[in-house]
């Protein structure tokens, strides 16, 4: 990982670090939930415990999305991640490198290489509204060099 040199790179770096921490939290919370569920619980008690845990997990992810993503993004497929609460172990975002930053007045692009076994390259589109930078979209580079919209 390299040190961000622009506000846009810092935004992406902070977002990826927050997502990494969330994935680590999810793994721990899932294990904790499995320990809390006992054989003598009835189905209703188990379901209630599971729903409470999901609300907690979803709230943490929503806080990350609210902090880093542009509001227009939250109305798209990204909301599926909030519903599914999918995560990876080891975390997808634990090892990354900022490759390039293309700054523009209103919209910028930050190119990131994920060192997650697939050597994925992502392009984070950053939008500036009222002097605040937010992630407006993510694209991944296909093997033939084309950019395809990504939703995590």
Coordinates of C-alpha atoms in Angstrom, one line a residue, residues 59-138:
X59 CA -25.7 -0.7 10.1
X60 CA -21.9 -0.8 10.1
X61 CA -21.7 -1.3 6.3
X62 CA -24.3 1.4 5.7
X63 CA -22.2 3.8 7.8
X64 CA -19.2 3.1 5.5
X65 CA -21.3 3.6 2.4
X66 CA -22.8 6.8 3.7
X67 CA -19.3 8.2 4.5
X68 CA -17.6 7.3 1.3
X69 CA -20.1 6.8 -1.5
X70 CA -22.0 9.4 -3.5
X71 CA -25.8 9.3 -2.7
X72 CA -26.5 8.4 -6.3
X73 CA -24.6 5.2 -5.9
X74 CA -26.7 4.1 -3.0
X75 CA -29.7 3.9 -5.4
X76 CA -28.0 1.3 -7.6
X77 CA -26.8 -2.3 -7.3
X78 CA -24.5 -1.4 -4.4
X79 CA -27.6 -1.7 -2.2
X80 CA -27.4 -5.5 -3.0
X81 CA -24.3 -5.6 -0.8
X82 CA -26.3 -4.2 2.1
X83 CA -28.9 -6.9 1.6
X84 CA -26.6 -9.8 1.1
X85 CA -23.9 -8.8 3.6
X86 CA -21.4 -10.8 1.5
X87 CA -17.7 -10.7 2.5
X88 CA -14.5 -12.5 1.8
X89 CA -11.8 -14.0 3.9
X90 CA -9.1 -13.1 3.6
X91 CA -10.5 -9.6 3.0
X92 CA -10.6 -8.5 -0.7
X93 CA -9.2 -5.1 0.3
X94 CA -6.4 -5.9 2.7
X95 CA -3.6 -5.5 0.1
X96 CA -3.8 -2.8 -2.6
X97 CA -1.8 -0.3 -4.4
X98 CA -2.8 3.1 -5.9
X99 CA -1.5 2.9 -9.4
X100 CA -2.5 6.3 -10.8
X101 CA -4.7 9.3 -10.2
X102 CA -6.3 11.3 -12.9
X103 CA -7.5 14.6 -11.5
X104 CA -10.2 16.6 -13.1
X105 CA -12.1 19.6 -11.8
X106 CA -15.4 17.8 -10.8
X107 CA -14.7 14.1 -11.5
X108 CA -11.5 12.2 -11.0
X109 CA -10.3 8.6 -11.4
X110 CA -8.2 6.6 -9.0
X111 CA -6.7 3.4 -10.3
X112 CA -6.1 0.6 -7.8
X113 CA -4.5 -2.8 -8.0
X114 CA -5.9 -5.4 -5.5
X115 CA -3.3 -8.0 -4.6
X116 CA -5.9 -10.6 -3.8
X117 CA -4.7 -13.5 -5.9
X118 CA -6.4 -12.2 -9.0
X119 CA -4.3 -9.0 -9.4
X120 CA -7.5 -7.1 -10.1
X121 CA -7.3 -3.5 -11.3
X122 CA -10.1 -1.2 -10.3
X123 CA -11.0 2.3 -11.4
X124 CA -12.7 4.4 -8.7
X125 CA -14.6 7.3 -10.1
X126 CA -14.7 10.2 -7.7
X127 CA -17.1 13.2 -7.8
X128 CA -16.7 16.5 -6.0
X129 CA -19.8 18.2 -4.8
X130 CA -19.7 21.2 -2.5
X131 CA -15.9 20.6 -1.9
X132 CA -16.6 17.0 -0.7
X133 CA -15.2 14.0 -2.6
X134 CA -17.3 10.8 -2.8
X135 CA -17.0 7.6 -4.8
X136 CA -19.5 7.7 -7.6
X137 CA -18.6 4.4 -9.3
X138 CA -16.2 1.5 -9.6

